[in-house]
C-alpha cells in the first residue's frame, strides 16, 4: 500500500469496495487477468468488524442446493491453487456429518449428492464418531471431503497474491460517495478514484452504499454469537480435534440449523454455533448491553446436552461475527439494474466463505463481459419483487 505522503494513483481498470474474503478473491482474479485493480477497505487491516475474520470456517462438498454443490469442485480447486501459490496450508480435512430426521427433503438432497453409502444410522455414527448421539428416526450423511478452512490465514494469503500481481490495496478508507457514469467516481476519506468498472462487495455495509444509487436490496445484517464449548474430559470424547465438522438440517431443536467445528482454535474447546442471530446495525454491532438476553445460547445448550453430551452445556468463550442475509439465503451476484458497470456481490447469508474463490471468479468474469463459468440465475437481483421499482 502506498504511504499517505506519496502521490496516489487515481485511475484504475476496476475498483472493488470491501476487502473481506469475497472482495479480496474478486480483486485476486482481476489482477491475475492483468486488470489494474484497486481494492478499498474502510477499516485498517486486519480487523474483526465484518464477516471474514476468525480462525476457521467449514468447507464441504455436500449441499442441499444443486447450484452450490455444482460450484464446490471448482472452489476446492481454487483453494488448492491459492495454497500452491503461497506455499501455505489453508485447509485441514476432517470430514463432516449432516444430522437430521430420516427423509427430510434437505437431508435427502445431501444424500443424493454423495450416494447412499454415506448414510449413517445412530449406531453407525456412534461407532465412527463416539461424541455424537442421535435419536430415534434421525440419521447422518457423511461428507469425507469436508474440513476446516483457516479463515484469517486464507484472507491474508489471497490479499498477498493480489498485491504480488500488481494490485493496489488501500485500507482505512471509507467510501463517502459513488458517482455513476461511464467512468465511476469513488470518493473516500483518503482520495478520489475513477474506473470504468466498480464491484461492491461490502458485506453488511452494501445496502447503505447502494441506496443512494436507487437500489434497495433485501439485505439483513445479523449479529451472530460464535460459541466455544469445553470438553468435559479433554480428548476423551469423540468431539475433540479428531472429530468431524457437523451441521444440522430439519431438527426441531434447531430451526435455523446448528453447526460445529473440532477443537482446533482453542485447546479443548469445540466451536458450536446457531446459524442465526439478531438484526443489527453493522456500525453498532458491539453496542449490545452485557445483560441482553441470548436466546441462541439456550438453543445451543439444549442441543449440546442432547446431541453432544461430552461437552459442558454452558459456553466457555463467546465471540461475535456478522451475517448479511437475503430472504432466501442465496447470494446476490448481479449487475446494478440501471448502471451496468456497477456489479454487486452480497447476501452471503453465513455460508459464503467456502465459495469465495468461485464468487470472485464469477464477478471477475461479469466485469470483463465474459460468459460466467456457472449459472447466475439463482443469484439474480430480479428474484426479489419490488427491487426494480426502487431504481431511480
Coordinates of C-alpha atoms in Angstrom, one line a residue:
X1 CA 0.0 0.0 0.0
X2 CA 1.2 3.5 -0.8
X3 CA 2.3 5.6 2.1
X4 CA -0.1 8.6 2.8
X5 CA 2.7 11.1 1.9
X6 CA 3.1 9.6 -1.6
X7 CA 1.0 10.7 -4.6
X8 CA -1.9 8.3 -5.0
X9 CA -2.8 6.9 -8.4
X10 CA -6.4 7.9 -9.2
X11 CA -7.5 5.8 -12.2
X12 CA -7.8 2.1 -12.4
X13 CA -9.4 -0.6 -14.7
X14 CA -11.6 -1.9 -11.8
X15 CA -12.3 -0.7 -8.3
X16 CA -13.5 -3.3 -5.7
X17 CA -15.1 -1.9 -2.5
X18 CA -14.7 -4.2 0.5
X19 CA -11.7 -6.3 1.3
X20 CA -13.4 -9.2 3.0
X21 CA -12.9 -12.7 1.5
X22 CA -15.3 -12.1 -1.4
X23 CA -13.9 -8.8 -2.5
X24 CA -10.3 -10.0 -2.0
X25 CA -10.9 -13.0 -4.2
X26 CA -12.6 -10.8 -6.8
X27 CA -9.6 -8.5 -6.8
X28 CA -7.2 -11.5 -6.9
X29 CA -8.9 -12.9 -10.1
X30 CA -8.9 -9.5 -11.8
X31 CA -5.2 -8.9 -11.0
X32 CA -4.4 -12.4 -12.4
X33 CA -6.2 -11.3 -15.6
X34 CA -3.9 -8.3 -15.7
X35 CA -6.5 -5.7 -14.8
X36 CA -5.2 -2.7 -12.9
X37 CA -7.3 -3.2 -9.7
X38 CA -7.9 -1.1 -6.6
X39 CA -9.2 -2.9 -3.5
X40 CA -10.7 -0.5 -0.9
X41 CA -11.3 -1.3 2.7
X42 CA -12.9 1.1 5.2
X43 CA -11.2 -0.4 8.3
X44 CA -7.5 -0.8 9.0
X45 CA -6.4 -4.4 8.3
X46 CA -6.6 -6.9 9.9
X47 CA -9.9 -6.2 11.6
X48 CA -12.8 -8.1 13.2
X49 CA -15.7 -5.8 12.2
X50 CA -17.2 -7.8 9.3
X51 CA -17.8 -11.4 8.3
X52 CA -14.4 -12.7 7.2
X53 CA -12.4 -12.7 10.4
X54 CA -11.8 -15.6 12.8
X55 CA -9.7 -18.7 12.6
X56 CA -11.9 -21.3 10.9
X57 CA -14.8 -21.9 8.5
X58 CA -16.3 -25.2 7.2
X59 CA -15.7 -26.3 3.6
X60 CA -17.8 -29.1 2.3
X61 CA -18.9 -30.7 -1.0
X62 CA -22.3 -31.6 0.2
X63 CA -25.1 -29.0 -0.3
X64 CA -28.9 -29.4 -0.4
X65 CA -29.0 -26.9 -3.3
X66 CA -27.6 -28.3 -6.5
X67 CA -26.3 -24.9 -7.7
X68 CA -23.9 -24.8 -4.8
X69 CA -22.9 -28.4 -4.9
X70 CA -22.0 -27.9 -8.6
X71 CA -19.7 -25.0 -7.7
X72 CA -17.8 -26.7 -4.9
X73 CA -15.4 -28.8 -7.1
X74 CA -14.3 -25.5 -8.7
X75 CA -14.0 -23.9 -5.3
X76 CA -11.8 -26.8 -3.9
X77 CA -9.5 -26.5 -6.9
X78 CA -9.1 -22.7 -6.5
X79 CA -8.4 -23.1 -2.8
X80 CA -5.7 -25.6 -3.7
X81 CA -4.3 -23.2 -6.3
X82 CA -4.0 -20.5 -3.6
X83 CA -2.2 -22.9 -1.3
X84 CA 0.3 -23.7 -4.1
X85 CA 0.8 -20.0 -4.9
X86 CA 1.6 -19.0 -1.3
X87 CA 3.1 -22.3 0.0
X88 CA 0.6 -22.0 2.9
X89 CA -1.7 -24.7 4.3
X90 CA -5.2 -23.3 4.3
X91 CA -7.3 -26.5 4.8
X92 CA -7.5 -29.4 7.1
X93 CA -9.6 -32.4 6.0
X94 CA -11.8 -33.5 8.9
X95 CA -14.9 -34.8 7.2
X96 CA -18.4 -33.6 8.0
X97 CA -21.6 -35.2 9.2
X98 CA -25.0 -33.7 8.4
X99 CA -27.5 -34.6 11.1
X100 CA -31.3 -34.7 10.6
X101 CA -34.5 -36.6 10.5
X102 CA -34.6 -39.5 8.0
X103 CA -36.5 -38.4 4.9
X104 CA -36.0 -34.7 5.5
X105 CA -36.0 -33.1 2.0
X106 CA -32.9 -31.0 2.5
X107 CA -31.0 -34.0 4.0
X108 CA -32.2 -36.2 1.1
X109 CA -30.7 -33.6 -1.2
X110 CA -27.4 -34.0 0.6
X111 CA -27.6 -37.8 0.5
X112 CA -28.3 -37.9 -3.3
X113 CA -25.3 -35.7 -3.9
X114 CA -23.0 -38.1 -2.2
X115 CA -24.6 -41.5 -2.6
X116 CA -26.4 -43.9 -0.3
X117 CA -23.1 -45.4 1.1
X118 CA -22.6 -42.2 3.0
X119 CA -25.7 -42.6 5.1
X120 CA -25.2 -43.5 8.8
X121 CA -27.8 -44.5 11.3
X122 CA -27.4 -43.7 15.0
X123 CA -25.4 -46.9 15.8
X124 CA -23.0 -46.4 12.8
X125 CA -22.5 -42.8 13.7
X126 CA -21.7 -43.6 17.4
X127 CA -19.2 -46.3 16.3
X128 CA -17.5 -43.9 13.9
X129 CA -17.7 -40.8 16.0
X130 CA -18.5 -41.6 19.6
X131 CA -19.1 -38.0 20.6
X132 CA -22.3 -37.7 18.6
X133 CA -25.6 -39.0 20.0
X134 CA -28.5 -39.3 17.5
X135 CA -32.1 -40.1 18.5
X136 CA -34.9 -42.3 17.1
X137 CA -35.7 -41.5 13.5
X138 CA -32.5 -39.5 12.9
X139 CA -29.6 -40.2 10.5
X140 CA -26.3 -38.6 9.4
X141 CA -24.9 -38.1 5.9
X142 CA -21.1 -38.2 5.8
X143 CA -19.1 -35.9 3.6
X144 CA -15.5 -37.2 3.7
X145 CA -14.1 -34.4 1.6
X146 CA -15.1 -31.7 4.0
X147 CA -12.9 -29.9 6.5
X148 CA -11.8 -26.7 8.0
X149 CA -10.5 -23.6 6.2
X150 CA -8.1 -21.4 8.2
X151 CA -10.0 -18.2 7.6
X152 CA -7.6 -15.5 8.8
X153 CA -4.7 -17.2 7.1
X154 CA -6.7 -17.5 3.9
X155 CA -7.7 -13.8 3.8
X156 CA -4.1 -12.8 4.2
X157 CA -3.0 -15.2 1.5
X158 CA -5.4 -14.0 -1.1
X159 CA -4.5 -10.4 -0.4
X160 CA -0.8 -11.2 -0.6
X161 CA -1.2 -12.8 -4.1
X162 CA -3.3 -9.9 -5.2
X163 CA -0.5 -7.4 -4.4
X164 CA 2.1 -9.7 -5.9
X165 CA 0.2 -9.4 -9.2
X166 CA 0.3 -5.6 -9.1
X167 CA -3.0 -4.9 -7.3
X168 CA -3.4 -1.9 -5.0
X169 CA -5.0 -2.4 -1.6
X170 CA -5.9 0.7 0.4
X171 CA -7.3 0.1 3.9
X172 CA -8.6 2.7 6.4
X173 CA -10.5 4.5 3.6
X174 CA -14.3 4.7 4.0
X175 CA -16.3 5.3 0.8
X176 CA -18.2 8.6 1.1
X177 CA -19.8 8.8 -2.3
X178 CA -20.2 6.9 -5.6
X179 CA -20.9 8.8 -8.7
X180 CA -22.1 6.6 -11.6
X181 CA -21.1 7.1 -15.2
X182 CA -19.1 5.6 -18.0
X183 CA -16.2 6.2 -15.5
X184 CA -17.4 5.6 -12.0
X185 CA -16.0 8.1 -9.5
X186 CA -15.4 6.9 -5.9
X187 CA -14.8 9.5 -3.1
X188 CA -13.3 8.1 0.1
X189 CA -11.8 9.6 3.2
X190 CA -8.4 9.2 1.6
X191 CA -8.9 10.3 -2.0
X192 CA -10.9 10.3 -5.2
X193 CA -10.6 7.3 -7.6
X194 CA -12.1 6.5 -11.1
X195 CA -12.6 3.3 -13.0
X196 CA -14.9 2.1 -15.8
X197 CA -15.9 -0.9 -13.6
X198 CA -17.0 -0.9 -10.0
X199 CA -17.6 -4.1 -7.9
X200 CA -19.3 -3.7 -4.5
X201 CA -18.6 -6.5 -2.0
X202 CA -19.0 -4.5 1.2
X203 CA -20.8 -7.1 3.3
X204 CA -23.2 -5.6 5.8
X205 CA -22.5 -2.1 4.5
X206 CA -23.6 -3.0 0.9
X207 CA -27.1 -1.7 1.4
X208 CA -26.0 1.7 2.6
X209 CA -23.7 2.1 -0.4
X210 CA -26.5 1.1 -2.8
X211 CA -29.4 3.1 -1.5
X212 CA -28.0 6.4 -2.9
X213 CA -27.8 4.6 -6.3
X214 CA -31.5 3.9 -6.2
X215 CA -31.4 0.3 -5.3
X216 CA -32.8 -1.1 -2.0
X217 CA -31.8 -4.8 -1.7
X218 CA -33.4 -7.0 1.0
X219 CA -30.2 -7.4 2.9
X220 CA -30.4 -8.1 6.7
X221 CA -27.2 -7.8 8.8
X222 CA -27.3 -10.2 11.7
X223 CA -25.1 -10.3 14.8
X224 CA -24.0 -13.9 15.4
X225 CA -22.8 -15.5 18.6
X226 CA -19.7 -17.6 18.0
X227 CA -19.6 -20.0 20.9
X228 CA -16.8 -22.4 22.2
X229 CA -17.7 -25.3 24.5
X230 CA -15.3 -27.1 26.7
X231 CA -14.9 -30.8 26.6
X232 CA -15.8 -32.4 30.0
X233 CA -12.8 -34.6 29.8
X234 CA -10.2 -33.4 27.3
X235 CA -9.5 -35.8 24.4
X236 CA -11.8 -38.5 25.9
X237 CA -14.9 -37.9 23.8
X238 CA -15.1 -38.1 20.0
X239 CA -15.6 -34.4 19.7
X240 CA -12.1 -33.0 20.1
X241 CA -9.5 -32.3 17.4
X242 CA -10.1 -35.7 15.7
X243 CA -13.8 -35.2 15.3
X244 CA -15.5 -34.1 12.1
X245 CA -17.3 -30.9 11.5
X246 CA -21.1 -31.1 11.6
X247 CA -24.3 -29.3 10.7
X248 CA -28.0 -30.0 11.3
X249 CA -30.9 -29.9 8.8
X250 CA -34.5 -30.2 9.8
X251 CA -34.1 -30.8 13.5
X252 CA -36.9 -29.3 15.6
X253 CA -34.4 -28.3 18.2
X254 CA -32.5 -26.2 15.7
X255 CA -35.0 -24.4 13.4
X256 CA -32.3 -22.3 11.7
X257 CA -29.6 -25.0 11.9
X258 CA -26.6 -25.6 14.1
X259 CA -23.0 -26.2 13.0
X260 CA -19.8 -27.2 14.7
X261 CA -16.1 -27.5 14.2
X262 CA -13.4 -29.5 16.0
X263 CA -11.3 -28.1 18.8
X264 CA -8.7 -26.5 16.5
X265 CA -8.8 -22.8 17.6
X266 CA -8.7 -23.1 21.4
X267 CA -7.4 -26.3 23.1
X268 CA -10.2 -28.5 24.4
X269 CA -12.9 -26.2 23.1
X270 CA -15.3 -27.2 20.3
X271 CA -16.9 -24.4 18.2
X272 CA -20.7 -24.9 18.0
X273 CA -22.9 -22.1 16.7
X274 CA -26.6 -21.4 15.9
X275 CA -26.9 -20.5 12.2
X276 CA -29.0 -17.4 13.2
X277 CA -28.7 -14.2 15.0
X278 CA -30.3 -10.8 15.9
X279 CA -30.8 -7.9 13.4
X280 CA -28.1 -5.3 13.9
X281 CA -26.7 -2.1 12.5
X282 CA -23.2 -3.0 11.4
X283 CA -21.8 0.2 12.8
X284 CA -23.3 -0.5 16.2
X285 CA -22.8 -4.3 16.4
X286 CA -20.6 -4.1 19.5
X287 CA -23.0 -1.8 21.4
X288 CA -25.1 -4.7 22.8
X289 CA -25.8 -4.4 26.6
X290 CA -23.9 -7.1 28.6
X291 CA -27.2 -8.2 30.2
X292 CA -29.0 -8.5 26.9
X293 CA -30.8 -11.9 26.6
X294 CA -29.2 -14.5 24.3
X295 CA -31.9 -16.9 23.1
X296 CA -29.3 -18.6 20.8
X297 CA -27.3 -19.8 23.8
X298 CA -30.3 -21.5 25.3
X299 CA -30.9 -23.3 22.0
X300 CA -27.3 -24.4 21.8
X301 CA -27.1 -25.5 25.4
X302 CA -30.2 -27.7 24.9
X303 CA -28.8 -29.1 21.7
X304 CA -25.4 -29.9 23.3
X305 CA -26.9 -31.7 26.2
X306 CA -29.0 -33.8 23.9
X307 CA -26.6 -34.5 21.0
X308 CA -23.0 -33.8 22.3
X309 CA -23.1 -34.9 25.9
X310 CA -19.3 -34.9 26.1
X311 CA -19.3 -31.1 26.1
X312 CA -20.1 -28.8 29.0
X313 CA -23.6 -27.3 28.4
X314 CA -22.5 -23.7 29.0
X315 CA -20.2 -21.9 26.6
X316 CA -16.7 -21.3 27.8
X317 CA -16.0 -18.5 25.4
X318 CA -18.2 -16.2 23.3
X319 CA -17.2 -14.1 20.3
X320 CA -19.3 -12.4 17.6
X321 CA -19.5 -12.2 13.9
X322 CA -21.9 -10.9 11.3
X323 CA -24.0 -12.5 8.6
X324 CA -25.7 -10.5 5.8
X325 CA -28.8 -12.5 4.9
X326 CA -31.1 -12.4 1.9
X327 CA -34.7 -13.7 2.3
X328 CA -33.9 -17.0 0.6
X329 CA -30.3 -17.2 1.9
X330 CA -29.0 -17.3 -1.7
X331 CA -26.3 -14.9 -2.8
X332 CA -26.7 -11.8 -4.9
X333 CA -24.2 -11.7 -7.8
X334 CA -25.5 -9.4 -10.4
X335 CA -25.2 -6.0 -12.2
X336 CA -27.0 -2.9 -10.9
X337 CA -30.2 -2.8 -13.0
X338 CA -29.6 0.8 -14.1
X339 CA -25.8 1.1 -14.0
X340 CA -24.5 -2.0 -15.8
X341 CA -20.8 -1.2 -15.0
X342 CA -21.6 -1.5 -11.3
X343 CA -21.6 -5.1 -10.0
X344 CA -22.8 -6.4 -6.7
X345 CA -21.7 -9.4 -4.6
X346 CA -23.7 -9.5 -1.4
X347 CA -26.0 -11.5 0.9
X348 CA -23.7 -14.5 1.6
X349 CA -26.0 -15.5 4.4
X350 CA -23.4 -17.2 6.6
X351 CA -22.3 -19.8 4.1
X352 CA -20.2 -17.8 1.5
X353 CA -16.6 -18.2 2.8
X354 CA -16.0 -21.6 1.2
X355 CA -17.3 -20.4 -2.1
X356 CA -15.4 -17.1 -2.2
X357 CA -12.9 -18.3 -4.8
X358 CA -15.8 -19.0 -7.2
X359 CA -17.7 -15.9 -6.3
X360 CA -14.6 -13.8 -7.1
X361 CA -14.2 -15.6 -10.4
X362 CA -17.8 -15.0 -11.4
X363 CA -17.7 -11.3 -10.5
X364 CA -14.4 -11.0 -12.4
X365 CA -16.0 -12.7 -15.5
X366 CA -19.0 -10.5 -15.3
X367 CA -16.9 -7.3 -15.1
X368 CA -14.9 -8.5 -18.2
X369 CA -18.1 -9.2 -20.2
X370 CA -17.4 -12.9 -20.4
X371 CA -19.8 -15.8 -20.1
X372 CA -19.9 -16.8 -16.4
X373 CA -18.4 -20.2 -15.7
X374 CA -21.5 -21.1 -13.6
X375 CA -25.2 -20.3 -13.9
X376 CA -26.0 -16.9 -12.5
X377 CA -29.8 -17.5 -12.4
X378 CA -30.0 -18.3 -8.7
X379 CA -28.2 -15.1 -7.8
X380 CA -30.2 -12.6 -9.8
X381 CA -31.5 -9.3 -8.2
X382 CA -34.7 -9.7 -10.1
X383 CA -35.8 -12.6 -8.0
X384 CA -36.9 -10.1 -5.3
X385 CA -40.2 -8.4 -6.2
X386 CA -40.2 -4.6 -6.0
X387 CA -36.5 -4.1 -6.2
X388 CA -36.5 -2.8 -9.7
X389 CA -39.2 -0.3 -8.9
X390 CA -36.9 1.2 -6.4
X391 CA -34.3 2.1 -9.0
X392 CA -34.3 5.9 -9.6

